[in-house]
Amino acid sequence: MRWNAALTSLETWHELRQASHINQAALIALIQTINSYKHQSSGWFVLALLINNWINDKLSMHQHFLSGIHANSIAHK
């Protein structure tokens, strides 16, 4: 179940950042790699959790940044 949450986060990040500087091919390969190894007890689970936390952090930073831009544009009208 936690694997699915990590994969969903990666896939959501991929969808939200289509036009970003992130290497999309590398991100897709990472999703596929984690998906391939998720049924084995290995460090892949830990890696997926670390990536999931990183993605959530980046998403919250991105949303905070966009909120700041929006507030700034309203203040200058």
CSV table of C-alpha atoms in Angstrom, one decimal:
chain,number,residue,atom,x,y,z
A,1,MET,CA,0.0,0.0,0.0
A,2,ARG,CA,2.8,2.4,0.8
A,3,TRP,CA,4.5,1.4,-2.4
A,4,ASN,CA,1.4,2.5,-4.3
A,5,ALA,CA,1.4,5.8,-2.6
A,6,ALA,CA,5.0,6.4,-3.5
A,7,LEU,CA,4.4,5.5,-7.1
A,8,THR,CA,1.3,7.6,-7.3
A,9,SER,CA,3.3,10.6,-5.9
A,10,LEU,CA,5.9,10.0,-8.6
A,11,GLU,CA,3.3,9.8,-11.3
A,12,THR,CA,1.5,12.9,-10.1
A,13,TRP,CA,4.8,14.8,-10.0
A,14,HIS,CA,5.5,13.7,-13.6
A,15,GLU,CA,2.1,14.9,-14.7
A,16,LEU,CA,2.4,18.3,-12.9
A,17,ARG,CA,5.9,19.0,-14.2
A,18,GLN,CA,5.6,18.1,-17.9
A,19,ALA,CA,7.3,21.4,-18.9
A,20,SER,CA,9.9,21.4,-16.1
A,21,HIS,CA,13.6,21.1,-16.2
A,22,ILE,CA,13.3,17.6,-14.7
A,23,ASN,CA,14.5,14.9,-17.1
A,24,GLN,CA,11.2,13.2,-17.9
A,25,ALA,CA,12.8,10.1,-19.3
A,26,ALA,CA,14.8,9.6,-16.1
A,27,LEU,CA,11.7,10.1,-14.0
A,28,ILE,CA,9.7,7.5,-16.0
A,29,ALA,CA,12.6,5.1,-15.7
A,30,LEU,CA,12.7,5.6,-12.0
A,31,ILE,CA,9.0,4.9,-11.6
A,32,GLN,CA,9.3,1.7,-13.7
A,33,THR,CA,12.4,0.6,-11.7
A,34,ILE,CA,10.7,1.1,-8.3
A,35,ASN,CA,7.5,-0.6,-9.7
A,36,SER,CA,9.6,-3.6,-10.8
A,37,TYR,CA,11.3,-4.1,-7.5
A,38,LYS,CA,8.5,-3.2,-5.1
A,39,HIS,CA,7.6,-6.8,-4.3
A,40,GLN,CA,11.2,-7.6,-3.2
A,41,SER,CA,12.4,-6.7,0.3
A,42,SER,CA,15.3,-4.5,-0.5
A,43,GLY,CA,16.5,-0.9,-0.3
A,44,TRP,CA,14.1,0.0,-3.1
A,45,PHE,CA,11.3,0.6,-0.5
A,46,VAL,CA,13.5,3.0,1.4
A,47,LEU,CA,14.4,4.8,-1.8
A,48,ALA,CA,10.8,5.1,-2.8
A,49,LEU,CA,9.9,6.6,0.6
A,50,LEU,CA,12.8,9.1,0.3
A,51,ILE,CA,11.7,10.1,-3.2
A,52,ASN,CA,8.1,10.4,-2.0
A,53,ASN,CA,9.2,12.8,0.8
A,54,TRP,CA,11.3,14.8,-1.6
A,55,ILE,CA,8.5,15.1,-4.1
A,56,ASN,CA,6.0,16.2,-1.4
A,57,ASP,CA,8.6,18.8,-0.2
A,58,LYS,CA,9.1,20.1,-3.8
A,59,LEU,CA,5.4,20.3,-4.4
A,60,SER,CA,4.8,22.3,-1.3
A,61,MET,CA,7.6,24.6,-2.1
A,62,HIS,CA,6.3,25.0,-5.7
A,63,GLN,CA,2.8,25.8,-4.4
A,64,HIS,CA,4.2,28.3,-1.9
A,65,PHE,CA,6.2,29.9,-4.7
A,66,LEU,CA,3.1,30.2,-6.9
A,67,SER,CA,1.0,31.6,-4.0
A,68,GLY,CA,3.7,34.3,-3.5
A,69,ILE,CA,3.7,35.2,-7.2
A,70,HIS,CA,-0.1,35.5,-7.1
A,71,ALA,CA,-0.2,37.6,-4.0
A,72,ASN,CA,2.6,39.8,-5.4
A,73,SER,CA,0.7,40.4,-8.7
A,74,ILE,CA,-2.5,41.4,-6.7
A,75,ALA,CA,-0.5,43.8,-4.6
A,76,HIS,CA,0.8,45.6,-7.7
A,77,LYS,CA,-2.6,46.1,-9.3
